[in-house]
Amino acid sequence: MRQQHLLVATSALGLIASVAIGGANAQDKTIKIGALLPMSGPGAYFGSQDKQGIELALEQLNKSMVNGYKFTIQYEDSACSPLPASQAAKRLLDQYKPDVIIGEECSDATLAIMPIIEQAKVPMINAGSSALKITDPGNPYTFRIMPNEVMQGVDIASQAYNKLNARTAVLLFENTNAGIGNAKVFKETFEKLGGKILAEIGFGRDVNDFTSIATRVAGLGKIDVIPTYTLEGQGLKITQALAQAGVVKGGDGPAIQLGTIWLPFGFEQKAGKAATGYVRIVQFDPTDPRDMVKNFVSAFKAKFNSDPTHLNAHAYDQIMLIADVVKRGAKDAQSIRDMLAQTKSFVGVTGSVEFDKNNQNVKMDTIHYMETQPDLSWKALKWN
Amino acid sequence: MTATIVAQQAINGIVLGSLYVLVALGLTLIYGVLVQINFAHADFVTLGAFAAYFVMHALGGQYLLGIVAALLVGAALGWAINITVFAPLRRKGNELLPLIATIGVSVMLQNAMLAWFGPVPYAFETPYSQKVFRVAGTFFTLQSVIIIAVSATTIALLYAFMKFTFLGKALRAVAQDRETAGLMGINPNTLIMLTIVISSALAGMGGAMLAPVLVLTPFAGASVIVKAFAIVIIGGFGNVEGTILAGLLVGLIESFTTQYLDPGLIDIVVFGLLLLMLAFRPTGLISERREENV
């Protein structure tokens, strides 16, 4: 009888222990994601929109988990600026100890974070910074899923020359790594094709009134295109000032403003009539007929009661790419890095991903050219 | 063509300078009376901008009523913050405490606005922004005309208030010598309150005027406040006339630097001028004894 009691007690203890161990394992099977995103300052709209995409992806993934792993996230405000970004990265690595990081949006901030995450040997997936240096030479721990400034710049300059028959251009750009870099690539490509750059006008992020810049542009003679590289707030003011000065189509002028993915969806509605004729790259086409995109759009609408932007979509894809490498067997920082480097055929809502030896996505199917119509809707130009 | 460009940039500079003057006047007024720098002034500007935005939209595009609302919101905010923060700290007799408190108020307001209004830039289009006049090769919007008209009227009213009303004279007396003014039957605390309310109202109104120009986010005021501080120093701390002159000068410098040099050099030119003023004319453009400034 006593032996029987002992047996039952031992079995019970064993069961409790196995449950406890099992529970501990289940608890341990977590992929910790650190998010370094701008939550304050002029780039804060990136962070707020990224966060929506992330939350939707995590909600979907954690319902069923991936290979038994659940995903958790911690956000740090990196403010689109090198110093706060570096501090946020150190804080995140010291305190949260993530397996993988996503961010930053602004190139200067991303470049500042890169040596820190390399030293910590934690991979980072970037979806918003276009500066070439991020992946050329880059480092083994930084991955970029969007086209870099050269890929975008060469394409947009070629399209301007060939499709819009542009022969003269004025470059407007913020004085940051990304702004200067993007403008430089456009200039080199456009001049090589035979175009002429009439002026290169850079400005700080503290400039508010663009009337003086528009006046200068108006005095430069016949301008075909005005490639513009700024964040949303300054972009709005530039577009409106150029229209007031009668330079661009939105102000009944001849010039066409060209933009990149820096501007979020909804820019046209804010800029109003001034945005008419604006041609820009967007990296997510909400009318894409693929089921994956349709499901994403409907899930996003159901959760946030609004249409997703390319920033929402990019952030969603970053998390889904992490889930993809976990599905392929990754379980910690090093294996996530290694699996990311081997990524050849990830398909997300923005497009597909295949990393080259520098961890740059080589796919160009995320670039869509849109022209703003007088009713502020988009017309897909289908140039790619 | 060159003459047209010069004329256009002069118009641009005067419009921009008028906006700077509205923001800088409040700063210089507070310094003139309290000998205190208000680091929260930028956030009063931002809150005024948001007040104008929401009132204008609520009233179906009544921008002018938005300006009035911003003025009232600024005044109410100044009154509330003085009652709850500045006045109690002043009573402790330590001049450093209210200064530090202005930094605290600034951070608090910025984060409160971030929570209320979110980080995404607002597009503040007034019914007058799209009305463009083209005269002899130059252009300006109806909004620019309103900016200049409101700025000029505000300056004239402020000047008249200071020079010809009893309260204005009492304010100047407090600025000259707070203790002696108290002995003459003037309540310095009431006058200090009035100064803060006027200054905050000016900031609020400045925000309403700047909002269509600014990239309107909870951090919008910060982008103009550094220039406003520079203007106050160039004009002479506490000197209203100097501030007006310096504001217009900085606006013109910005425009012509953009045209003939590079917009990236604006800060170098403006702050270079500030350093030169500090080195060679620290009393500002219009030299006066400090106690007579306000």
XYZ file of C-alpha atoms in Angstrom:
678
model
C 0.000 0.000 0.000
C 2.823 2.270 1.024
C 4.710 1.353 -2.170
C 1.556 2.123 -4.137
C 1.359 5.573 -2.509
C 5.012 6.134 -3.273
C 4.444 5.121 -6.880
C 1.453 7.460 -7.219
C 3.353 10.297 -5.565
C 6.370 9.730 -7.778
C 4.184 9.592 -10.882
C 2.383 12.756 -9.845
C 5.675 14.528 -9.247
C 6.926 13.299 -12.581
C 3.777 14.533 -14.281
C 4.030 17.909 -12.569
C 7.701 18.125 -13.484
C 7.045 17.196 -17.094
C 4.204 19.705 -17.326
C 6.412 22.311 -15.713
C 9.270 21.554 -18.081
C 6.891 21.426 -21.012
C 5.411 24.707 -19.863
C 8.850 26.203 -19.525
C 9.686 25.048 -23.034
C 6.494 26.509 -24.386
C 7.299 29.737 -22.606
C 10.841 29.669 -23.902
C 9.702 29.200 -27.476
C 9.390 32.853 -28.121
C 10.970 34.958 -30.804
C 11.614 38.395 -29.366
C 11.376 41.169 -31.946
C 12.764 44.605 -31.215
C 11.298 47.509 -33.171
C 13.381 50.647 -33.634
C 10.905 53.071 -35.125
C 10.415 56.841 -35.110
C 7.585 57.576 -32.689
C 8.365 61.264 -32.282
C 9.594 64.120 -34.460
C 8.884 64.746 -38.138
C 9.139 61.058 -39.059
C 6.737 59.889 -36.357
C 4.110 59.002 -38.956
C 6.389 56.166 -40.060
C 6.367 54.649 -36.577
C 2.636 54.924 -36.023
C 1.840 53.306 -39.375
C 4.526 50.643 -39.030
C 3.112 49.724 -35.648
C -0.303 49.010 -37.159
C 1.164 46.612 -39.721
C 3.224 44.905 -37.032
C 0.293 44.483 -34.655
C -1.844 42.939 -37.375
C 0.911 40.487 -38.360
C 1.583 39.482 -34.755
C -2.107 39.003 -34.060
C -2.384 36.637 -37.018
C 0.828 34.728 -36.271
C 0.271 34.284 -32.553
C -3.161 32.728 -33.099
C -1.543 29.509 -34.308
C 2.173 30.176 -33.695
C 4.950 29.158 -36.111
C 6.830 25.911 -35.449
C 5.590 26.242 -31.876
C 7.071 29.744 -31.530
C 5.118 32.786 -30.552
C 6.306 36.296 -31.283
C 6.622 39.202 -28.888
C 7.697 42.744 -29.610
C 9.108 45.754 -27.838
C 9.127 49.217 -29.389
C 11.738 51.894 -28.871
C 11.517 55.415 -30.245
C 14.493 55.944 -32.544
C 13.174 59.312 -33.780
C 14.508 59.103 -37.368
C 17.769 60.537 -36.125
C 21.210 59.016 -35.433
C 21.713 59.855 -31.750
C 18.306 58.825 -30.381
C 18.399 55.793 -32.670
C 21.765 54.650 -31.267
C 20.555 55.145 -27.716
C 17.324 53.286 -28.430
C 19.241 50.410 -30.041
C 21.537 50.035 -27.029
C 18.578 50.175 -24.651
C 16.722 47.550 -26.646
C 19.714 45.207 -26.844
C 20.652 45.592 -23.174
C 17.208 45.323 -21.672
C 15.016 43.329 -24.047
C 17.675 41.195 -25.741
C 15.774 40.670 -28.994
C 16.376 37.796 -31.441
C 15.774 40.106 -34.375
C 15.213 43.821 -34.916
C 13.123 45.698 -37.434
C 13.777 49.336 -38.316
C 14.732 52.124 -38.720
C 12.970 54.142 -41.397
C 15.419 56.998 -41.945
C 18.792 56.198 -43.488
C 20.855 58.319 -41.097
C 19.318 56.526 -38.134
C 19.730 53.092 -39.728
C 23.396 53.774 -40.503
C 23.931 54.765 -36.879
C 22.303 51.571 -35.583
C 24.119 49.168 -37.912
C 27.467 48.886 -36.081
C 25.637 48.417 -32.778
C 23.528 45.493 -33.967
C 26.520 43.985 -35.751
C 28.500 44.030 -32.533
C 25.569 42.444 -30.694
C 25.198 39.901 -33.537
C 21.468 40.519 -33.830
C 19.979 40.682 -37.341
C 17.990 43.727 -38.425
C 15.430 43.916 -41.221
C 15.024 47.300 -42.814
C 12.163 48.370 -45.030
C 12.382 52.128 -45.166
C 15.942 53.401 -45.619
C 17.207 53.844 -49.142
C 20.840 54.978 -48.630
C 23.172 52.774 -50.643
C 25.678 52.413 -47.777
C 23.205 50.319 -45.784
C 23.861 47.312 -48.004
C 26.911 48.466 -49.941
C 29.018 47.383 -48.188
C 26.522 47.033 -45.323
C 27.192 44.384 -42.732
C 26.244 40.708 -42.309
C 23.442 41.515 -39.872
C 21.557 44.168 -41.849
C 18.950 43.130 -44.427
C 16.957 45.475 -46.629
C 13.724 44.321 -48.279
C 13.132 47.455 -50.387
C 15.091 48.705 -53.412
C 18.033 50.935 -52.466
C 18.538 54.494 -53.671
C 20.461 53.372 -56.749
C 17.820 50.857 -57.790
C 15.090 53.456 -57.274
C 17.084 56.419 -58.582
C 18.262 54.737 -61.765
C 14.753 53.534 -62.465
C 13.014 56.840 -61.827
C 15.591 58.829 -63.848
C 15.321 56.393 -66.758
C 11.535 56.492 -66.672
C 11.565 60.305 -66.545
C 13.849 60.489 -69.576
C 12.234 57.718 -71.607
C 8.563 57.786 -70.658
C 8.066 61.474 -69.804
C 10.583 62.741 -72.387
C 12.104 64.904 -69.692
C 15.299 66.692 -70.656
C 15.662 69.189 -67.807
C 15.316 68.620 -64.071
C 15.648 70.461 -60.766
C 16.513 68.351 -57.726
C 14.924 69.156 -54.371
C 16.130 67.121 -51.408
C 16.581 67.222 -47.673
C 20.182 67.387 -46.527
C 20.400 63.844 -45.188
C 22.251 60.753 -46.359
C 19.139 59.498 -48.109
C 18.155 62.853 -49.597
C 21.604 63.620 -50.947
C 22.166 60.027 -52.078
C 18.888 59.750 -53.961
C 19.428 63.079 -55.686
C 22.974 62.101 -56.672
C 21.851 58.846 -58.289
C 19.102 60.628 -60.221
C 21.565 63.247 -61.425
C 24.170 60.721 -62.586
C 21.651 58.590 -64.453
C 19.737 61.496 -65.951
C 22.898 63.234 -67.191
C 24.250 59.983 -68.591
C 21.056 59.642 -70.616
C 21.511 63.187 -71.968
C 19.344 65.181 -69.555
C 20.400 68.410 -67.858
C 20.165 69.241 -64.158
C 19.344 72.947 -63.812
C 19.786 73.142 -60.040
C 20.351 70.962 -56.984
C 18.626 72.505 -53.985
C 19.150 70.883 -50.600
C 17.584 72.086 -47.345
C 17.427 71.188 -43.666
C 14.479 69.512 -41.986
C 13.780 72.718 -40.076
C 12.755 74.643 -43.201
C 9.043 75.415 -43.125
C 8.350 77.994 -45.777
C 9.192 76.806 -49.278
C 7.947 79.883 -51.109
C 11.495 81.176 -51.528
C 12.685 77.864 -52.906
C 9.697 77.757 -55.286
C 10.560 81.298 -56.406
C 14.101 80.232 -57.176
C 12.873 77.187 -59.080
C 10.425 79.343 -61.045
C 13.315 81.530 -62.170
C 15.288 78.626 -63.657
C 13.512 78.507 -67.009
C 11.824 75.527 -68.599
C 11.789 72.570 -66.239
C 10.436 69.162 -67.218
C 10.680 67.236 -63.938
C 11.352 68.001 -60.290
C 12.448 64.892 -58.372
C 11.774 65.587 -54.699
C 13.188 63.714 -51.713
C 11.619 64.769 -48.409
C 9.453 63.491 -45.596
C 5.708 63.996 -45.825
C 5.406 67.318 -43.996
C 7.974 69.197 -46.052
C 6.811 67.366 -49.163
C 3.347 68.852 -48.739
C 4.699 72.367 -48.376
C 6.995 72.032 -51.378
C 4.218 70.747 -53.611
C 1.908 73.568 -52.565
C 4.617 76.230 -52.956
C 5.574 74.954 -56.417
C 1.912 75.085 -57.432
C 1.512 78.621 -56.075
C 4.587 79.685 -58.033
C 2.982 78.221 -61.170
C 5.832 75.751 -61.687
C 4.118 72.347 -61.581
C 1.020 70.933 -63.217
C -0.939 71.355 -59.994
C -0.432 75.096 -60.399
C -1.064 75.028 -64.163
C 2.664 74.962 -64.862
C 4.523 72.557 -67.181
C 6.781 70.690 -64.725
C 6.039 67.260 -63.277
C 7.039 66.550 -59.710
C 8.543 63.110 -59.138
C 8.464 61.399 -55.765
C 9.470 58.216 -54.051
C 8.184 55.907 -51.350
C 9.033 58.489 -48.685
C 5.540 59.855 -48.960
C 2.718 57.894 -47.366
C -0.637 57.160 -48.921
C -3.040 60.043 -48.468
C -0.410 62.632 -49.434
C -2.450 63.753 -52.429
C -5.566 64.365 -50.370
C -3.568 66.563 -48.009
C -1.767 68.459 -50.766
C -4.995 69.001 -52.707
C -5.083 70.276 -56.280
C -1.377 71.129 -56.066
C -0.609 67.387 -56.297
C -2.269 66.987 -59.709
C 0.154 65.395 -62.144
C 2.551 64.271 -59.409
C 4.227 61.004 -60.446
C 5.595 58.863 -57.661
C 6.713 55.412 -56.679
C 4.615 53.430 -54.262
C 5.725 50.039 -53.055
C 2.375 48.553 -52.258
C -0.500 48.337 -54.654
C -3.732 47.909 -52.698
C -5.501 46.919 -55.918
C -3.101 43.993 -56.433
C -5.404 41.037 -57.321
C -3.412 38.416 -55.353
C -5.391 36.724 -52.564
C -2.644 37.494 -50.083
C -3.069 41.214 -50.701
C -6.861 41.041 -50.661
C -6.754 39.216 -47.305
C -4.298 41.729 -45.895
C -6.395 44.680 -47.025
C -9.610 43.246 -45.571
C -7.944 42.218 -42.277
C -6.372 45.645 -41.966
C -9.667 47.397 -42.634
C -11.420 45.178 -40.100
C -8.845 45.956 -37.424
C -8.134 49.638 -38.039
C -11.134 50.808 -40.032
C -8.902 52.329 -42.710
C -7.108 51.305 -45.877
C -3.535 50.103 -45.466
C -0.653 52.243 -46.688
C 2.681 51.023 -48.017
C 4.161 51.667 -44.570
C 1.571 49.375 -42.972
C 2.288 46.788 -45.640
C 6.069 46.989 -45.332
C 5.954 46.509 -41.583
C 3.555 43.586 -42.029
C 5.976 41.991 -44.486
C 8.932 42.459 -42.143
C 7.169 40.410 -39.463
C 6.006 37.833 -41.988
C 9.579 37.458 -43.244
C 10.697 36.739 -39.669
C 7.899 34.160 -39.392
C 9.078 32.679 -42.683
C 12.628 32.100 -41.422
C 11.299 30.658 -38.161
C 9.170 28.313 -40.223
C 12.336 27.300 -42.044
C 13.958 26.361 -38.715
C 15.441 29.568 -37.311
C 15.199 29.849 -33.536
C 17.640 32.490 -32.330
C 19.505 35.570 -33.512
C 22.263 33.715 -35.346
C 20.010 31.210 -37.078
C 17.558 33.978 -38.028
C 20.462 35.862 -39.626
C 21.634 32.763 -41.483
C 18.157 31.877 -42.726
C 17.500 35.446 -43.798
C 20.692 35.421 -45.846
C 19.436 32.310 -47.649
C 16.051 33.863 -48.495
C 15.359 33.441 -52.194
C 11.637 33.287 -52.662
C 9.744 35.027 -49.894
C 6.528 36.533 -51.175
C 4.859 39.262 -49.178
C 2.064 41.727 -49.700
C 4.455 44.380 -51.051
C 6.299 42.041 -53.390
C 8.976 39.378 -53.270
C 12.324 39.142 -51.520
C 15.590 37.585 -52.608
C 18.717 38.782 -50.864
C 22.031 39.161 -52.677
C 25.404 38.657 -51.002
C 25.111 42.085 -49.339
C 21.638 41.306 -47.963
C 19.943 43.659 -50.416
C 16.632 42.527 -51.875
C 17.209 42.305 -55.625
C 13.556 42.098 -56.629
C 12.035 45.152 -58.286
C 8.393 44.043 -58.290
C 7.596 46.388 -55.430
C 7.996 49.514 -57.565
C 4.749 50.874 -58.971
C 4.491 54.301 -60.620
C 1.323 56.258 -59.905
C 0.165 59.549 -61.375
C -2.148 61.790 -59.375
C -5.300 62.666 -61.269
C -7.243 65.951 -60.972
C -9.724 64.204 -58.629
C -6.671 63.197 -56.541
C -7.077 59.513 -57.344
C -4.176 57.473 -58.740
C -3.633 56.208 -62.236
C -1.221 53.253 -62.377
C 1.322 54.026 -65.116
C 2.440 50.382 -65.417
C 6.000 51.324 -66.353
C 7.530 48.264 -64.683
C 13.694 88.889 -64.616
C 16.236 89.654 -61.889
C 14.216 92.597 -60.620
C 11.118 90.393 -60.531
C 12.960 87.738 -58.561
C 14.305 90.326 -56.130
C 10.801 91.718 -55.672
C 9.374 88.225 -55.210
C 11.973 87.230 -52.651
C 11.387 90.536 -50.830
C 7.673 89.699 -50.624
C 8.505 86.180 -49.420
C 10.905 87.547 -46.829
C 8.469 90.122 -45.462
C 5.694 87.510 -45.148
C 8.000 85.061 -43.393
C 9.470 87.833 -41.246
C 5.990 88.933 -40.170
C 5.322 85.414 -38.929
C 8.595 85.340 -37.032
C 7.760 88.706 -35.450
C 4.460 87.383 -34.093
C 6.236 84.489 -32.399
C 9.223 86.493 -31.190
C 7.155 89.359 -29.727
C 5.757 87.132 -26.987
C 9.211 85.927 -26.070
C 10.658 89.401 -25.870
C 7.677 90.699 -23.895
C 8.112 88.060 -21.193
C 11.831 88.720 -21.026
C 11.280 92.458 -20.840
C 8.979 92.209 -17.822
C 10.061 89.033 -16.048
C 13.664 88.765 -17.259
C 12.775 85.151 -17.939
C 13.070 82.934 -20.985
C 10.004 80.863 -21.765
C 11.055 77.575 -23.331
C 7.411 76.494 -23.590
C 6.626 79.359 -25.985
C 7.072 77.041 -28.984
C 4.407 74.724 -27.652
C 1.986 77.602 -27.102
C 2.522 78.325 -30.799
C 1.816 74.711 -31.723
C -1.289 74.531 -29.557
C -2.549 77.757 -31.135
C -1.994 76.199 -34.552
C -4.008 73.129 -33.623
C -6.745 75.261 -32.043
C -7.067 77.255 -35.268
C -7.071 74.049 -37.309
C -9.863 72.375 -35.369
C -11.995 75.498 -34.961
C -11.664 76.310 -38.649
C -12.748 72.809 -39.629
C -15.558 72.737 -37.065
C -16.909 76.017 -38.430
C -16.715 75.011 -42.065
C -13.566 76.853 -43.097
C -13.819 80.016 -40.992
C -10.080 80.648 -40.737
C -10.424 84.123 -39.260
C -12.461 82.686 -36.391
C -9.732 80.068 -36.060
C -7.224 82.885 -35.480
C -9.437 84.349 -32.758
C -9.813 80.907 -31.167
C -6.044 80.405 -31.206
C -5.556 83.770 -29.538
C -8.060 82.839 -26.820
C -6.615 79.358 -26.346
C -3.127 80.848 -26.036
C -4.319 83.403 -23.499
C -6.196 80.764 -21.468
C -3.208 78.440 -21.529
C -0.894 81.228 -20.371
C -3.277 82.119 -17.554
C -3.659 78.481 -16.452
C 0.049 77.741 -16.507
C 0.908 80.920 -14.660
C -1.652 80.164 -11.939
C -0.647 76.536 -11.518
C 3.083 76.521 -12.243
C 4.902 79.825 -12.702
C 3.331 81.932 -9.960
C 3.792 79.368 -7.158
C 7.414 78.891 -8.204
C 8.056 82.650 -8.373
C 6.811 82.952 -4.802
C 9.617 80.658 -3.713
C 11.995 83.452 -4.714
C 14.277 81.302 -6.856
C 14.476 82.663 -10.418
C 15.846 79.389 -11.753
C 12.744 77.391 -10.835
C 10.295 79.076 -13.249
C 12.925 78.797 -16.011
C 13.263 75.058 -15.456
C 9.491 74.800 -15.163
C 9.114 76.235 -18.674
C 11.167 73.293 -19.964
C 8.926 70.906 -18.030
C 5.798 72.570 -19.379
C 7.232 72.319 -22.900
C 7.891 68.577 -22.674
C 4.501 67.998 -21.054
C 2.627 69.950 -23.728
C 4.511 68.268 -26.578
C 3.688 64.817 -25.311
C 0.090 65.740 -24.515
C -0.324 67.015 -28.081
C 1.328 63.867 -29.414
C -1.252 61.816 -27.507
C -4.178 64.018 -28.592
C -3.331 64.808 -32.173
C -0.989 61.962 -33.184
C 2.299 62.210 -35.077
C 0.986 62.372 -38.640
C 1.385 65.853 -40.180
C -1.860 67.801 -40.614
C -2.515 69.627 -43.862
C -3.710 73.088 -42.817
C -5.234 74.591 -45.913
C -7.104 77.824 -45.364
C -9.631 79.082 -47.921
C -7.090 81.824 -48.677
C -4.001 79.647 -49.347
C -5.102 78.712 -52.859
C -6.117 82.218 -53.880
C -3.012 83.317 -55.748
C -2.520 86.842 -57.108
C -0.058 87.380 -59.932
C 1.140 90.948 -60.328
C 3.961 92.062 -62.650
C 5.626 88.668 -62.610
C 5.351 88.245 -58.856
C 2.881 86.096 -56.965
C 1.414 86.082 -53.495
C -1.531 84.390 -51.858
C -4.448 85.972 -50.056
C -3.093 84.113 -47.024
C 0.119 86.188 -47.275
C -1.921 89.386 -47.334
C -3.774 88.270 -44.206
C -0.496 87.401 -42.483
C 0.913 90.863 -43.114
C -2.352 92.598 -42.195
C -2.774 90.674 -38.946
C 0.881 91.123 -37.994
C 0.819 94.865 -38.684
C -2.449 95.309 -36.765
C -1.148 93.273 -33.829
C 2.061 95.258 -33.684
C 0.157 98.551 -33.830
C -2.277 97.468 -31.115
C 0.520 96.211 -28.890
C 2.426 99.447 -29.382
C -0.643 101.537 -28.585
C -1.404 99.425 -25.538
C 2.104 99.832 -24.187
C 2.418 103.551 -24.873
C -1.037 104.939 -24.236
C -2.993 102.780 -21.784
C -2.694 102.755 -18.009
C -2.071 99.011 -17.966
C 0.620 99.362 -20.616
C 2.354 102.087 -18.647
C 2.045 99.987 -15.488
C 3.637 97.070 -17.348
C 6.559 99.246 -18.334
C 6.854 100.408 -14.748
C 7.040 96.796 -13.546
C 9.671 96.100 -16.201
C 11.720 99.070 -14.976
C 11.555 98.274 -11.280
C 9.175 95.686 -9.886
C 9.576 96.728 -6.205
C 9.141 100.440 -6.820
C 6.139 99.801 -9.054
C 4.644 97.815 -6.172
C 5.214 100.743 -3.814
C 3.341 102.973 -6.277
C 0.218 100.801 -5.869
C 0.770 98.599 -8.924
C 0.266 94.917 -8.224
C 3.286 93.301 -9.933
C 1.754 89.830 -9.816
C -1.303 90.986 -11.756
C 0.936 92.691 -14.307
C 3.135 89.616 -14.606
C 0.018 87.557 -15.185
C -1.091 90.042 -17.845
C 2.305 89.822 -19.549
C 2.182 86.043 -19.663
C -1.401 86.091 -20.957
C -0.565 88.633 -23.711
C 2.589 86.759 -24.630
C 0.770 83.414 -24.776
C -2.091 84.936 -26.759
C 0.463 86.263 -29.258
C 2.047 82.805 -29.430
C -1.363 81.206 -30.026
C -2.204 83.704 -32.729
C 1.264 83.288 -34.223
C 0.547 79.563 -34.358
C -2.698 80.172 -36.230
C -0.885 82.361 -38.748
C 2.054 79.951 -39.050
C -0.036 76.794 -39.248
C -0.653 76.939 -42.998
C 3.095 77.444 -43.454
C 4.315 74.985 -40.842
C 4.480 71.248 -41.135
C 1.772 70.884 -38.503
C 2.729 68.193 -36.008
C 2.979 68.324 -32.200
C 6.600 69.413 -32.685
C 5.872 72.180 -35.175
C 6.639 75.114 -32.906
C 10.119 73.819 -32.170
C 11.147 74.471 -35.767
C 10.477 78.211 -35.499
C 11.358 78.866 -31.890
C 15.113 78.680 -32.444
C 14.776 81.385 -35.096
C 12.543 83.366 -32.752
C 15.217 83.246 -30.034
C 17.792 84.408 -32.577
C 15.484 87.266 -33.580
C 14.991 88.306 -29.966
C 18.758 88.384 -29.418
C 19.469 90.214 -32.688
C 16.720 92.700 -31.906
C 17.855 93.134 -28.319
C 16.349 91.025 -25.542
C 13.150 92.669 -24.336
C 13.177 95.288 -27.085
C 9.883 95.268 -29.006
C 10.959 97.599 -31.836
C 14.237 95.731 -32.240
C 12.393 92.423 -32.370
C 10.124 93.660 -35.180
C 13.106 94.881 -37.166
C 15.097 91.706 -36.553
C 12.149 89.471 -37.480
C 11.743 91.150 -40.846
C 15.507 91.121 -41.377
C 15.748 87.379 -40.699
C 12.823 86.716 -43.051
C 14.576 88.666 -45.814
C 17.908 86.985 -45.114
C 16.251 83.584 -45.467
C 14.661 84.467 -48.776
C 17.754 85.954 -50.350
C 20.045 83.229 -48.990
C 17.734 80.695 -50.645
C 17.842 82.607 -53.923
C 21.498 83.533 -54.176
C 23.327 81.071 -51.954
C 21.692 77.866 -50.787
C 18.775 77.077 -48.452
C 21.119 74.770 -46.568
C 23.126 77.844 -45.557
C 20.204 79.751 -43.996
C 21.021 78.760 -40.433
C 24.702 79.532 -40.930
C 23.889 83.027 -42.155
C 21.238 83.771 -39.493
C 23.228 82.404 -36.582
C 26.408 83.954 -37.943
C 24.610 87.286 -37.712
C 23.527 86.417 -34.184
C 27.126 85.744 -33.156
C 28.267 88.994 -34.765
C 25.560 90.875 -32.867
C 26.576 89.249 -29.603
C 30.213 90.108 -30.252
C 29.868 93.670 -31.509
C 26.438 94.897 -30.478
C 25.146 92.776 -27.606
C 22.353 95.231 -26.853
C 20.720 94.411 -30.182
C 19.804 96.345 -33.318
C 18.107 99.154 -31.426
C 20.181 100.021 -28.435
C 18.202 100.971 -25.338
C 18.557 100.599 -21.637
C 16.873 97.304 -20.724
C 14.487 98.884 -18.248
C 12.989 101.004 -21.017
C 12.565 98.195 -23.486
C 8.990 97.234 -22.765
